[in-house]
XYZ file of C-alpha atoms in Angstrom:
331
model
C -32.255 -117.512 -76.126
C -31.974 -114.401 -78.302
C -34.998 -112.146 -78.699
C -35.633 -110.075 -81.828
C -35.047 -106.358 -81.280
C -36.213 -105.185 -84.674
C -39.650 -106.788 -84.905
C -42.557 -105.189 -83.041
C -45.209 -107.607 -81.807
C -47.973 -107.826 -84.425
C -51.556 -107.143 -83.487
C -53.624 -110.238 -82.756
C -55.839 -111.541 -85.514
C -59.567 -110.885 -85.071
C -61.477 -113.826 -83.558
C -63.194 -114.718 -86.845
C -60.002 -114.546 -88.941
C -59.151 -117.787 -90.772
C -56.294 -119.769 -89.268
C -53.173 -119.156 -91.404
C -51.366 -122.127 -92.826
C -48.107 -123.135 -91.192
C -44.962 -123.986 -93.140
C -41.909 -125.474 -91.397
C -38.496 -125.326 -92.990
C -34.841 -125.882 -92.182
C -32.005 -123.411 -92.663
C -28.359 -124.405 -92.302
C -25.383 -122.237 -91.382
C -22.650 -124.460 -92.836
C -19.180 -123.308 -91.764
C -15.704 -124.283 -92.970
C -12.314 -122.619 -92.543
C -9.958 -122.372 -95.506
C -6.526 -121.105 -94.498
C -7.334 -118.051 -92.428
C -10.786 -117.434 -93.902
C -13.978 -118.569 -92.110
C -16.472 -119.443 -94.841
C -20.210 -120.014 -94.927
C -22.113 -121.781 -97.696
C -24.609 -119.433 -99.347
C -27.108 -119.449 -102.188
C -26.853 -116.654 -104.748
C -30.007 -115.002 -106.091
C -30.697 -112.814 -109.081
C -31.500 -109.779 -106.923
C -27.913 -109.722 -105.623
C -28.832 -110.948 -102.144
C -27.527 -114.199 -100.677
C -29.345 -116.667 -98.479
C -28.466 -119.685 -96.406
C -29.252 -123.155 -97.764
C -32.885 -123.746 -96.833
C -35.501 -126.339 -97.569
C -38.716 -127.891 -96.284
C -38.879 -130.246 -93.353
C -39.247 -133.714 -94.835
C -41.263 -136.509 -93.298
C -39.842 -139.929 -92.634
C -36.716 -138.958 -90.701
C -36.346 -140.149 -87.127
C -35.044 -136.793 -85.842
C -34.731 -133.246 -87.123
C -30.930 -133.562 -87.188
C -31.113 -136.702 -89.329
C -33.440 -134.850 -91.679
C -31.094 -131.880 -91.851
C -28.030 -134.018 -92.555
C -29.848 -135.931 -95.275
C -31.179 -132.813 -96.969
C -27.961 -130.754 -96.746
C -25.640 -133.569 -97.839
C -27.910 -134.389 -100.771
C -28.315 -130.779 -101.892
C -24.801 -129.423 -101.262
C -22.524 -132.501 -101.349
C -21.138 -131.474 -97.932
C -20.546 -134.178 -95.316
C -21.434 -132.527 -92.028
C -19.487 -132.927 -88.803
C -20.769 -131.179 -85.673
C -24.449 -130.158 -85.949
C -26.551 -128.282 -83.400
C -29.812 -126.377 -83.456
C -29.479 -122.619 -83.097
C -32.961 -121.185 -82.787
C -36.475 -121.327 -84.196
C -37.366 -118.250 -86.221
C -41.100 -117.684 -86.530
C -41.797 -114.033 -87.334
C -45.112 -113.641 -89.079
C -43.643 -111.745 -92.031
C -41.441 -114.680 -93.076
C -44.139 -116.580 -94.995
C -45.715 -115.978 -98.371
C -49.400 -115.478 -99.232
C -50.319 -115.053 -95.583
C -48.737 -118.313 -94.466
C -46.978 -118.453 -91.122
C -43.450 -119.761 -91.657
C -41.251 -121.342 -89.010
C -37.601 -121.919 -89.790
C -35.420 -124.175 -87.653
C -31.876 -122.851 -87.959
C -28.908 -125.154 -87.480
C -25.153 -124.677 -87.221
C -23.147 -127.313 -89.082
C -19.358 -127.660 -89.372
C -17.422 -129.268 -92.221
C -13.702 -129.957 -92.433
C -13.207 -128.616 -95.933
C -15.100 -126.366 -98.275
C -15.776 -128.776 -101.130
C -17.383 -127.552 -104.361
C -20.886 -126.520 -103.453
C -22.664 -128.930 -105.812
C -25.160 -126.326 -107.002
C -24.546 -123.681 -109.672
C -26.170 -121.068 -107.433
C -24.261 -122.029 -104.274
C -20.958 -120.476 -103.223
C -18.652 -120.345 -100.218
C -18.301 -116.798 -98.889
C -16.196 -115.336 -96.102
C -18.503 -114.596 -93.194
C -16.702 -111.251 -92.831
C -18.318 -110.283 -96.147
C -21.532 -109.960 -94.142
C -19.968 -108.723 -90.874
C -16.831 -106.702 -91.768
C -16.816 -104.946 -88.377
C -16.208 -108.301 -86.654
C -12.679 -108.873 -88.029
C -10.027 -107.288 -85.774
C -7.104 -109.508 -86.782
C -5.324 -106.632 -88.547
C -6.472 -103.945 -86.154
C -9.616 -101.859 -85.911
C -11.895 -102.477 -88.949
C -12.144 -99.456 -91.207
C -15.892 -99.977 -91.708
C -16.443 -98.639 -88.191
C -15.564 -95.172 -89.506
C -18.722 -95.219 -91.634
C -20.913 -96.771 -88.929
C -19.996 -94.562 -85.961
C -21.678 -91.336 -87.164
C -24.916 -93.247 -87.705
C -24.733 -94.831 -84.257
C -24.118 -91.446 -82.636
C -26.986 -89.880 -84.574
C -29.299 -92.736 -83.605
C -28.475 -92.301 -79.910
C -28.849 -88.517 -80.103
C -32.150 -88.776 -81.978
C -33.985 -90.568 -79.157
C -37.357 -89.200 -78.068
C -36.097 -88.419 -74.557
C -32.813 -87.818 -72.796
C -33.252 -91.017 -70.792
C -33.819 -93.061 -73.936
C -30.783 -91.369 -75.480
C -28.690 -92.459 -72.513
C -29.952 -96.013 -72.820
C -29.113 -96.062 -76.525
C -25.620 -94.713 -75.842
C -25.135 -97.406 -73.195
C -26.121 -100.100 -75.698
C -23.654 -98.742 -78.245
C -20.896 -98.760 -75.610
C -21.833 -102.291 -74.513
C -21.824 -103.676 -78.064
C -18.928 -101.772 -79.589
C -16.800 -101.048 -76.526
C -14.081 -98.497 -77.203
C -14.278 -99.010 -80.964
C -15.904 -95.613 -81.394
C -12.752 -94.073 -79.947
C -10.417 -96.167 -82.061
C -9.652 -98.468 -79.151
C -9.835 -102.244 -78.733
C -10.867 -101.864 -75.088
C -14.208 -103.374 -74.183
C -14.681 -105.313 -77.425
C -16.392 -108.640 -76.756
C -16.112 -110.918 -79.784
C -19.184 -112.920 -78.728
C -21.653 -110.009 -79.033
C -22.106 -110.573 -82.778
C -25.891 -110.865 -82.693
C -26.310 -107.909 -80.350
C -24.209 -105.691 -82.635
C -26.192 -106.710 -85.703
C -29.506 -106.130 -83.904
C -28.313 -102.702 -82.790
C -27.262 -101.747 -86.322
C -30.623 -103.017 -87.581
C -32.551 -100.913 -85.077
C -30.431 -97.871 -85.967
C -31.209 -98.374 -89.678
C -27.570 -98.996 -90.579
C -27.961 -102.330 -92.386
C -29.676 -102.839 -95.719
C -32.239 -105.349 -94.398
C -33.699 -102.718 -92.061
C -33.902 -100.075 -94.771
C -35.477 -102.474 -97.227
C -38.140 -103.339 -94.660
C -38.788 -99.615 -94.186
C -38.933 -98.995 -97.942
C -35.708 -96.968 -98.106
C -32.640 -97.353 -100.328
C -30.550 -94.534 -98.909
C -27.807 -96.789 -97.530
C -24.695 -96.778 -99.719
C -23.824 -100.306 -100.923
C -21.102 -102.056 -98.975
C -20.984 -99.746 -95.970
C -22.401 -102.297 -93.577
C -21.685 -105.667 -95.138
C -23.461 -107.689 -97.797
C -27.221 -108.035 -97.443
C -28.937 -111.399 -97.053
C -32.504 -112.465 -97.701
C -35.178 -112.527 -94.991
C -33.531 -112.881 -91.564
C -30.635 -115.039 -92.750
C -27.959 -112.532 -91.722
C -29.447 -112.634 -88.236
C -29.179 -116.439 -88.296
C -25.546 -116.152 -89.360
C -24.831 -113.617 -86.597
C -26.232 -116.019 -84.028
C -24.155 -118.890 -85.452
C -20.928 -116.863 -85.312
C -21.631 -115.798 -81.735
C -22.437 -119.374 -80.726
C -19.283 -120.751 -82.321
C -17.039 -118.031 -80.879
C -18.299 -118.845 -77.434
C -18.286 -122.601 -77.833
C -14.648 -122.961 -78.906
C -13.713 -121.793 -75.400
C -15.322 -124.704 -73.601
C -15.882 -127.426 -76.221
C -13.343 -128.846 -78.730
C -15.579 -128.026 -81.714
C -12.726 -126.238 -83.492
C -11.234 -129.671 -84.274
C -14.343 -130.477 -86.340
C -12.985 -127.863 -88.756
C -9.441 -129.237 -88.848
C -8.037 -132.047 -91.023
C -7.034 -135.295 -89.252
C -3.479 -133.962 -88.809
C -2.372 -130.331 -88.740
C 0.259 -127.978 -87.373
C -0.128 -125.760 -84.337
C 0.244 -122.798 -86.681
C -2.743 -123.979 -88.707
C -4.752 -124.436 -85.529
C -3.923 -120.892 -84.426
C -4.953 -119.469 -87.818
C -8.285 -121.275 -87.527
C -8.979 -120.002 -84.008
C -8.027 -116.457 -85.038
C -10.249 -116.706 -88.117
C -13.248 -117.748 -86.026
C -12.726 -115.284 -83.176
C -11.668 -112.361 -85.375
C -8.869 -111.547 -82.927
C -5.074 -111.938 -83.117
C -3.340 -114.283 -80.697
C 0.217 -114.343 -79.395
C 1.981 -117.334 -80.970
C 3.940 -118.611 -77.991
C 1.127 -118.019 -75.519
C -1.300 -119.886 -77.765
C 1.011 -122.879 -78.120
C 1.655 -122.969 -74.388
C -2.088 -122.915 -73.748
C -2.783 -125.802 -76.152
C 0.002 -127.888 -74.666
C -1.056 -127.184 -71.059
C -4.616 -128.273 -71.826
C -3.320 -131.436 -73.565
C -5.726 -130.990 -76.463
C -3.401 -132.406 -79.119
C -0.764 -135.090 -79.496
C 2.075 -135.421 -81.977
C 1.706 -137.796 -84.922
C 5.471 -138.283 -85.307
C 5.354 -136.708 -88.766
C 6.305 -133.300 -90.130
C 5.309 -131.156 -93.078
C 7.207 -128.635 -95.178
C 4.074 -127.135 -96.739
C 4.141 -124.200 -94.335
C 7.505 -123.019 -95.707
C 10.783 -122.782 -93.834
C 11.789 -125.548 -91.461
C 9.515 -128.618 -91.279
C 6.640 -128.221 -88.828
C 5.441 -130.967 -86.516
C 2.051 -132.476 -87.267
C -0.389 -133.038 -84.420
C -3.906 -134.419 -84.054
C -6.769 -133.922 -81.649
C -6.348 -136.055 -78.533
C -9.833 -137.522 -78.077
C -9.098 -138.855 -74.598
C -9.500 -135.306 -73.327
C -13.264 -135.708 -73.745
C -13.221 -138.262 -70.929
C -10.731 -136.442 -68.731
C -12.626 -133.199 -68.078
C -16.078 -131.784 -68.752
C -15.112 -128.629 -70.669
C -12.058 -129.282 -72.865
C -12.085 -126.103 -74.921
C -9.571 -123.416 -75.830
C -10.008 -121.159 -72.829
C -8.317 -118.200 -74.444
C -7.258 -115.191 -72.361
C -9.512 -112.160 -72.698
C -8.656 -109.151 -74.800
C -6.410 -108.815 -77.804
C -2.891 -110.152 -78.088
C -0.500 -108.969 -80.759
C 1.582 -111.556 -82.578
């Protein structure tokens, strides 16, 4: 399970300190893919910061997942598909008026981004919050503004050994990106990259916590309230990894679709380009889809064959995911 890198352990309360109240809530990372854009449902606030849909844990539900589905579908009008718990966030600074707040974060997938159902809710591209994660059109330009800060952070360590360790972490998280290369980039290290940028003071949440406003707006993605961008980073990392060994990507697809639409969805989630013919060969070899016998002309050009997820694959092997080849592949 992930461990926070940016929160130092608080000092223990004195023995005679009153026991703080405990509040338990639910936060949902609700993901849909529209065209080639991975979207997350967010709540807009007057201070310009977004948050994830969140609410209190309600009594009377048999399980936490049932409670989450009931609350989210009632509040956002979204019918959830795949749902899984991500992590329990319980930092002491999350509550108000001295209360200790626990938040159970969930990842939920929906097949289409319907109207949010709330005037303050909106679907946003998740690359709005993590622009350095989108390599589909080559190296993200935002890295040009982040690299000097990462180098300065590594060089500013208290000792040469600590400086080496910081430089190693930068290399591990960002690979050859600092040299303008795609080599060494691991698309699943989303949370580790965000934590590193937080520790280096290169994201707005870190500077706000430290009482500083020196970060130029937009240089490191849109800010979110509390630790919601960390929750989103974990959800993206989890989903990027899971599509390789579980058929969860089909929870985001309509009942019938083209192989081109499936490729766009996988590229949108992974943030990496894929070779068209190699991708199609991979899908066919793994027998993940079957033809419906119908075609569509909506993609333009010659009619494209429609396919659907072949559910029998769930019984045929234990890990029926899109085991994509490592590295980047140009179309």
